[in-house]
Short mmCIF file of C-alpha atoms and ligand atoms in Angstrom, two decimals:
data_model
loop_
_atom_site.label_atom_id
_atom_site.label_comp_id
_atom_site.label_asym_id
_atom_site.label_seq_id
_atom_site.Cartn_x
_atom_site.Cartn_y
_atom_site.Cartn_z
CA MET A 169 -21.13 23.87 -1.65
CA ARG A 170 -22.05 20.18 -2.07
CA ILE A 171 -19.00 18.10 -2.98
CA ASN A 172 -19.50 14.61 -4.35
CA GLN A 173 -16.88 13.82 -6.99
CA VAL A 174 -13.23 14.64 -6.27
CA CYS A 175 -10.47 14.54 -8.88
CA VAL A 176 -7.01 13.77 -7.44
CA LEU A 177 -3.80 14.51 -9.34
CA GLY A 178 -0.83 12.64 -7.90
CA GLY A 179 -3.20 10.34 -6.01
CA SER A 180 -1.10 7.24 -6.64
CA GLY A 181 1.82 8.52 -4.56
CA PHE A 182 2.75 8.26 -0.90
CA VAL A 183 0.54 11.12 0.35
CA GLY A 184 -2.07 10.64 -2.36
CA SER A 185 -2.75 7.02 -1.41
CA ALA A 186 -3.48 8.01 2.19
CA ILE A 187 -5.77 10.82 1.03
CA VAL A 188 -7.63 8.62 -1.47
CA HIS A 189 -8.25 5.97 1.22
CA LYS A 190 -9.78 8.62 3.49
CA LEU A 191 -11.83 10.22 0.72
CA SER A 192 -13.24 6.82 -0.16
CA ALA A 193 -14.03 6.05 3.49
CA ALA A 194 -15.75 9.44 3.81
CA GLY A 195 -18.06 8.53 0.92
CA TYR A 196 -16.66 10.76 -1.84
CA VAL A 197 -16.56 9.53 -5.42
CA VAL A 198 -12.87 9.73 -6.34
CA LYS A 199 -11.19 9.96 -9.71
CA VAL A 200 -7.40 9.45 -9.53
CA LEU A 201 -5.41 10.69 -12.51
CA SER A 202 -2.19 8.78 -13.05
CA ARG A 203 0.37 8.45 -15.81
CA ARG A 204 0.28 4.69 -15.28
CA ARG A 205 -2.86 3.00 -13.98
CA GLU A 206 -0.62 0.11 -12.91
CA ARG A 207 1.07 2.40 -10.36
CA ALA A 208 -2.26 3.04 -8.69
CA LYS A 209 -3.61 -0.50 -8.70
CA HIS A 210 -3.61 -0.56 -4.88
CA LEU A 211 -6.43 2.04 -5.06
CA ILE A 212 -8.62 0.41 -7.66
CA LEU A 213 -10.42 -1.90 -5.24
CA LEU A 214 -11.43 0.91 -2.89
CA PRO A 215 -15.16 1.77 -2.92
CA ASN A 216 -16.04 4.63 -5.29
CA VAL A 217 -12.46 5.04 -6.53
CA GLN A 218 -11.68 5.13 -10.23
CA VAL A 219 -8.15 5.35 -11.60
CA VAL A 220 -7.74 6.79 -15.08
CA GLU A 221 -4.61 7.23 -17.14
CA CYS A 222 -3.97 10.88 -17.90
CA ASP A 223 -1.03 12.98 -18.94
CA VAL A 224 -1.63 15.94 -16.63
CA LEU A 225 0.73 18.02 -18.78
CA ASN A 226 -1.77 17.80 -21.62
CA ASP A 227 -4.53 20.42 -21.18
CA ALA A 228 -7.11 18.63 -23.32
CA GLU A 229 -6.72 15.34 -21.41
CA LEU A 230 -6.67 17.07 -18.06
CA SER A 231 -9.73 19.13 -18.86
CA MET A 232 -11.64 16.05 -20.07
CA HIS A 233 -10.99 14.22 -16.80
CA MET A 234 -11.58 17.19 -14.50
CA GLN A 235 -14.90 18.02 -16.17
CA GLY A 236 -17.86 17.16 -13.96
CA CYS A 237 -15.87 16.97 -10.74
CA ASP A 238 -16.84 19.13 -7.77
CA ALA A 239 -13.35 19.47 -6.32
CA VAL A 240 -9.73 18.93 -7.32
CA ILE A 241 -6.78 17.95 -5.12
CA ASN A 242 -3.37 18.54 -6.69
CA LEU A 243 -0.58 16.52 -5.10
CA VAL A 244 1.81 16.30 -8.03
CA GLY A 245 5.34 17.07 -6.96
CA ILE A 246 8.93 16.06 -7.64
CA LEU A 247 11.95 16.22 -5.37
CA ASN A 248 14.48 16.30 -8.18
CA GLU A 249 14.43 17.62 -11.71
CA SER A 250 15.18 15.40 -14.67
CA ARG A 251 15.73 15.97 -18.36
CA LYS A 252 11.97 15.47 -18.84
CA THR A 253 10.49 17.30 -15.86
CA THR A 254 11.40 20.56 -14.17
CA PHE A 255 10.29 22.18 -10.92
CA GLU A 256 8.91 25.10 -12.94
CA GLN A 257 6.74 22.76 -15.00
CA MET A 258 5.46 20.58 -12.15
CA HIS A 259 5.27 23.03 -9.23
CA HIS A 260 4.37 26.28 -10.97
CA GLN A 261 2.92 25.79 -14.45
CA LEU A 262 0.88 22.69 -13.56
CA PRO A 263 -0.85 24.25 -10.49
CA ALA A 264 -1.46 27.41 -12.54
CA ARG A 265 -3.08 25.35 -15.32
CA VAL A 266 -5.12 23.28 -12.85
CA ALA A 267 -6.46 26.42 -11.15
CA ALA A 268 -7.29 28.05 -14.50
CA LEU A 269 -9.08 24.89 -15.62
CA CYS A 270 -11.05 24.77 -12.36
CA GLU A 271 -12.24 28.29 -13.06
CA ARG A 272 -13.10 27.50 -16.69
CA LEU A 273 -14.92 24.26 -15.82
CA GLU A 274 -16.66 25.91 -12.86
CA ILE A 275 -15.10 23.56 -10.32
CA ARG A 276 -15.38 25.61 -7.16
CA ARG A 277 -13.02 23.78 -4.79
CA LEU A 278 -9.25 23.31 -5.13
CA LEU A 279 -6.89 21.86 -2.53
CA HIS A 280 -3.20 22.20 -3.30
CA MET A 281 -0.19 20.49 -1.71
CA SER A 282 2.87 22.68 -1.40
CA ALA A 283 5.70 22.52 1.16
CA LEU A 284 6.92 24.27 4.28
CA GLN A 285 9.26 27.27 3.95
CA THR A 286 8.43 28.15 0.37
CA GLY A 287 9.31 31.65 -0.71
CA THR A 288 10.28 33.65 -3.77
CA ASP A 289 13.68 34.20 -2.14
CA ALA A 290 14.00 30.67 -0.66
CA PRO A 291 17.44 29.07 -1.01
CA SER A 292 16.40 26.19 -3.29
CA ALA A 293 14.76 26.02 -6.70
CA TYR A 294 12.34 23.43 -5.22
CA LEU A 295 11.06 25.88 -2.59
CA ARG A 296 10.96 28.83 -5.00
CA SER A 297 8.96 26.81 -7.57
CA LYS A 298 6.51 25.73 -4.86
CA ALA A 299 6.07 29.40 -3.88
CA ALA A 300 5.33 30.31 -7.49
CA GLY A 301 2.72 27.52 -7.62
CA GLU A 302 1.05 28.77 -4.45
CA ALA A 303 0.82 32.30 -5.86
CA ALA A 304 -0.59 31.02 -9.15
CA VAL A 305 -3.27 29.01 -7.33
CA MET A 306 -4.16 31.83 -4.92
CA ALA A 307 -4.57 34.20 -7.87
CA HIS A 308 -7.86 32.32 -8.53
CA ALA A 309 -9.08 32.52 -4.93
CA LYS A 310 -11.81 35.04 -5.75
CA LYS A 311 -13.57 32.54 -8.03
CA ILE A 312 -12.50 29.24 -6.47
CA SER A 313 -12.32 28.17 -2.82
CA VAL A 314 -8.63 27.38 -2.53
CA THR A 315 -6.77 25.74 0.38
CA ILE A 316 -3.00 25.28 0.35
CA PHE A 317 -1.05 22.90 2.60
CA GLN A 318 2.60 23.33 3.52
CA PRO A 319 3.87 20.20 5.25
CA SER A 320 7.30 19.66 6.76
CA VAL A 321 8.82 16.29 5.87
CA ILE A 322 6.13 13.59 5.90
CA PHE A 323 6.67 10.19 7.52
CA GLY A 324 4.69 6.97 7.38
CA ARG A 325 4.84 3.48 5.89
CA GLY A 326 6.39 3.86 2.45
CA ASP A 327 7.93 7.29 3.07
CA SER A 328 11.07 8.10 1.16
CA PHE A 329 12.79 10.02 3.95
CA LEU A 330 13.18 7.73 6.97
CA ASN A 331 13.14 4.61 4.77
CA LEU A 332 16.05 6.01 2.77
CA PHE A 333 18.02 6.62 5.95
CA ALA A 334 17.11 3.14 7.19
CA THR A 335 18.62 1.69 4.00
CA VAL A 336 21.80 3.74 4.48
CA VAL A 337 22.04 2.69 8.13
CA LYS A 338 21.62 -0.98 7.20
CA LEU A 339 24.33 -0.80 4.51
CA MET A 340 26.96 1.53 5.98
CA PRO A 341 28.98 1.08 9.17
CA VAL A 342 29.47 4.85 9.38
CA VAL A 343 26.86 7.42 8.35
CA ALA A 344 28.40 10.54 6.79
CA LEU A 345 25.56 12.98 7.40
CA ALA A 346 25.09 16.21 5.47
CA LYS A 347 23.55 19.14 7.36
CA PRO A 348 23.28 17.23 10.67
CA GLU A 349 21.90 20.27 12.49
CA ALA A 350 19.14 20.99 9.92
CA ARG A 351 15.80 20.98 11.73
CA PHE A 352 12.58 19.22 10.72
CA GLN A 353 9.12 18.82 12.19
CA PRO A 354 8.04 15.49 10.68
CA VAL A 355 4.30 15.07 10.24
CA TRP A 356 2.51 11.71 9.88
CA VAL A 357 1.05 11.00 6.47
CA GLU A 358 -2.31 10.05 8.03
CA ASP A 359 -2.45 13.44 9.78
CA VAL A 360 -1.71 15.23 6.50
CA ALA A 361 -4.48 13.19 4.83
CA ASP A 362 -6.92 14.03 7.65
CA ALA A 363 -6.10 17.73 7.32
CA VAL A 364 -6.86 17.63 3.59
CA VAL A 365 -10.04 15.56 3.81
CA ASN A 366 -11.37 17.48 6.85
CA SER A 367 -10.92 20.75 4.93
CA MET A 368 -12.82 19.62 1.87
CA ASP A 369 -16.15 21.21 2.77
CA ASN A 370 -15.05 23.30 5.73
CA VAL A 371 -15.62 26.92 4.75
CA ASP A 372 -13.25 28.09 7.50
CA THR A 373 -10.36 26.70 5.44
CA PHE A 374 -11.29 28.44 2.17
CA GLY A 375 -8.69 30.90 0.91
CA LYS A 376 -6.16 29.82 3.54
CA THR A 377 -2.66 28.37 3.61
CA TYR A 378 -1.80 25.90 6.37
CA GLU A 379 1.55 24.77 7.72
CA LEU A 380 1.55 21.12 8.77
CA GLY A 381 4.06 19.75 11.27
CA GLY A 382 4.24 17.05 13.90
CA PRO A 383 4.38 17.51 17.68
CA ARG A 384 8.21 17.75 17.89
CA VAL A 385 11.15 19.37 16.14
CA TYR A 386 14.25 17.20 15.52
CA THR A 387 17.65 17.83 14.06
CA LEU A 388 18.55 15.53 11.20
CA ARG A 389 21.14 13.94 13.50
CA GLU A 390 18.43 13.16 16.08
CA LEU A 391 16.25 11.56 13.42
CA ILE A 392 19.08 9.35 12.19
CA GLU A 393 19.96 8.40 15.76
CA PHE A 394 16.33 7.36 16.17
CA VAL A 395 16.42 5.29 12.98
CA ILE A 396 19.62 3.59 14.16
CA PHE A 397 17.98 2.84 17.48
CA VAL A 398 14.79 1.46 15.92
CA LEU A 399 16.84 -0.81 13.67
CA GLY A 400 18.84 -2.02 16.65
CA LYS A 401 22.15 -1.15 15.00
CA LYS A 402 25.33 0.41 16.31
CA ARG A 403 26.46 3.11 13.90
CA LYS A 404 28.71 6.10 14.12
CA ILE A 405 27.33 9.34 12.67
CA VAL A 406 29.89 11.71 11.21
CA GLY A 407 28.31 15.13 10.78
CA LEU A 408 29.60 16.98 7.72
CA ASN A 409 30.18 20.72 7.76
CA ASP A 410 28.47 22.88 5.12
CA LYS A 411 31.33 22.65 2.65
CA LEU A 412 31.55 18.85 2.83
CA SER A 413 27.73 18.59 2.80
CA TYR A 414 27.71 20.53 -0.47
CA TRP A 415 30.33 18.29 -2.05
CA GLN A 416 28.57 15.15 -0.85
CA ALA A 417 25.35 16.40 -2.48
CA TYR A 418 27.29 17.28 -5.63
CA ALA A 419 28.75 13.77 -5.82
CA MET A 420 25.43 12.09 -5.04
CA GLU A 421 23.52 13.97 -7.72
CA LYS A 422 25.79 12.37 -10.32
CA LEU A 423 24.58 8.88 -9.31
CA PRO A 424 21.85 7.18 -11.37
CA VAL A 425 19.64 7.08 -8.24
CA LYS A 426 19.73 10.55 -6.73
CA LEU A 427 20.00 10.10 -2.97
CA MET A 428 20.61 13.80 -2.58
CA THR A 429 21.17 16.82 -4.80
CA ARG A 430 22.63 20.27 -4.30
CA ASP A 431 19.10 21.65 -4.47
CA ASN A 432 18.08 19.34 -1.59
CA PHE A 433 21.13 20.68 0.29
CA TYR A 434 19.98 24.27 -0.41
CA SER A 435 16.46 23.41 0.87
CA MET A 436 18.03 22.36 4.17
CA GLN A 437 19.49 25.86 4.64
CA VAL A 438 16.13 26.80 6.16
CA ASP A 439 14.63 24.89 9.07
CA SER A 440 11.55 22.92 8.03
CA VAL A 441 9.73 24.00 11.17
CA CYS A 442 6.21 25.47 11.58
CA ARG A 443 5.52 28.85 13.14
CA GLY A 444 2.83 27.40 15.41
CA PRO A 445 0.66 24.38 16.12
CA ILE A 446 -1.60 22.87 13.44
CA ALA A 447 -4.68 25.10 13.00
CA ALA A 448 -7.61 23.90 15.10
CA GLU A 449 -10.09 23.99 12.20
CA LEU A 450 -8.15 21.18 10.46
CA GLY A 451 -9.26 18.81 13.24
CA VAL A 452 -5.89 17.06 13.57
CA THR A 453 -3.95 16.13 16.70
CA PRO A 454 -0.49 15.39 15.32
CA THR A 455 1.06 12.00 15.94
CA ALA A 456 4.64 11.55 17.15
CA VAL A 457 7.39 9.90 15.12
CA GLU A 458 8.04 7.55 18.07
CA ALA A 459 4.45 6.28 18.00
CA VAL A 460 4.51 5.17 14.37
CA VAL A 461 7.98 4.72 12.92
CA PRO A 462 9.11 1.58 14.82
CA GLU A 463 6.11 -0.27 13.45
CA TYR A 464 7.20 0.09 9.84
CA LEU A 465 10.94 0.64 10.02
CA ALA A 466 12.14 -2.18 12.22
CA ASN A 467 13.09 -5.12 10.07
CA ASP A 468 11.96 -7.53 12.72
CA THR A 469 8.78 -7.65 14.78
CA PRO A 470 7.21 -4.59 16.41
CA ARG A 471 7.57 -6.51 19.68
CA ALA A 472 11.37 -6.43 19.26
CA ALA A 473 11.29 -2.67 18.73
CA TYR A 474 9.22 -2.22 21.89
CA ASP A 475 11.72 -4.35 23.75
CA ARG A 476 14.47 -1.99 22.66
CA PHE A 477 12.41 0.97 23.87
CA ARG A 478 11.98 -0.73 27.24
CA GLY A 479 15.70 -1.43 27.36
CA LEU A 480 16.43 2.22 26.68
CA ALA A 481 14.00 3.26 29.39
CA GLY A 482 15.74 0.82 31.76
CA ARG A 483 12.52 -1.17 32.36
N1 NAP B 553 6.69 13.38 1.10
C1 NAP B 553 7.09 14.46 1.75
O1 NAP B 553 7.87 14.40 2.72
C2 NAP B 553 6.59 15.83 1.31
C3 NAP B 553 6.94 16.95 2.08
C4 NAP B 553 6.48 18.19 1.68
C5 NAP B 553 5.67 18.32 0.56
N2 NAP B 553 5.35 17.22 -0.15
C6 NAP B 553 4.50 17.39 -1.35
O2 NAP B 553 3.39 16.51 -1.27
C7 NAP B 553 3.01 16.09 -2.58
C8 NAP B 553 2.93 14.58 -2.63
O3 NAP B 553 4.20 14.06 -2.29
P1 NAP B 553 4.48 12.47 -2.22
O4 NAP B 553 5.50 12.27 -1.17
O5 NAP B 553 3.19 11.73 -2.13
O6 NAP B 553 5.14 12.24 -3.63
P2 NAP B 553 5.12 10.91 -4.56
O7 NAP B 553 4.87 9.69 -3.75
O8 NAP B 553 6.35 10.97 -5.37
O9 NAP B 553 3.86 11.14 -5.49
C9 NAP B 553 3.86 12.20 -6.39
C10 NAP B 553 2.75 12.05 -7.39
O10 NAP B 553 2.98 13.00 -8.42
C11 NAP B 553 2.79 12.40 -9.66
N3 NAP B 553 3.93 12.76 -10.53
C12 NAP B 553 5.24 12.70 -10.26
N4 NAP B 553 5.96 13.08 -11.32
C13 NAP B 553 5.08 13.35 -12.28
C14 NAP B 553 5.21 13.76 -13.62
N5 NAP B 553 6.41 13.95 -14.16
N6 NAP B 553 4.09 13.94 -14.33
C15 NAP B 553 2.88 13.72 -13.78
N7 NAP B 553 2.71 13.31 -12.51
C16 NAP B 553 3.80 13.13 -11.78
C17 NAP B 553 2.77 10.91 -9.52
O11 NAP B 553 1.63 10.41 -10.18
P3 NAP B 553 1.66 9.19 -11.25
O12 NAP B 553 2.99 8.54 -11.18
O13 NAP B 553 0.55 8.30 -10.82
O14 NAP B 553 1.39 9.82 -12.55
C18 NAP B 553 2.70 10.68 -8.02
O15 NAP B 553 1.48 10.09 -7.66
C19 NAP B 553 4.05 16.69 -3.54
O16 NAP B 553 3.54 17.87 -4.09
C20 NAP B 553 5.23 17.01 -2.63
O17 NAP B 553 6.01 18.07 -3.11
C21 NAP B 553 5.78 15.98 0.19
#
């Protein structure tokens, strides 16, 4: 299978931008579909990258833009539902439509971004909808070479996880932390992008689903302690029990900017931890949180963050 032109849905986002950079560097011709070209202007100057406006919920538009491509990467995802968009629509129906269109347009390669711990009986609607999307995509695996990725939480410059906590830590003297013992295996966005791009024409990855996690498992409390340390702050963390965590999520989902929802709380009922190391055929050696996060989270120079590390190490 010779892949030249790759169509990327959700390519303007946090993970998508990293993937598009690597696709461009690897010499692929890339077509990014975005609702607003403006949102993807950071990609326009990359060699062989074209950004086109497309409503991916419109079959005719989607089909027109996918036509002629050799592969499709679907990264569209939402963390919270709104009046306009639902998990069912974005995580199940959209992947199902993309896979069906691939088959109809004879596009033989489809890479799909899901999430860790999906399942039809998962505790959150987010995880259940992602499971439904995976099944819909895999239903086409006889005709299309499909690869599915299931990352734990993804970190990197511009992430919405550690950056959100950094904002909370900067603003609040005490951090009231929901689900402090929930476990995560954060994976670096560049490692996720490498896994996707390395799989593109690797037949060993066809028809497979891959968990993606970093080298270490952390509780949420440990991650926040690390953020506090990197920022050089002194903050008390008050861990909330399950009942209070639920009510905190309930209150927060009423805010105009949803910092957390009850569905996010339900997702944290299962540990976001991989069953084993990253599969060798993906060609990725995962990078540690400690090696990357200080560089983008500290609000002063990286040198200052290193100094704090040395202080902690007593050197
Ligand atoms: N970040 C993480 O920690 C994490 C962890 C596990 C799984 N994932 C999965 O990885 C994928 C990428 O995540 P991300 O962090 O890069 O998310 P992101 O930065 O929010 O980007 C999501 C992309 O989806 C598109 N999108 C969002 N809402 C849309 C809508 N209503 N209609 C059409 N397109 C829409 C956006 O494209 P335009 O705005 O350009 O149209 C955007 O580029 C998602 O499937 C997510 O579920 C992420």
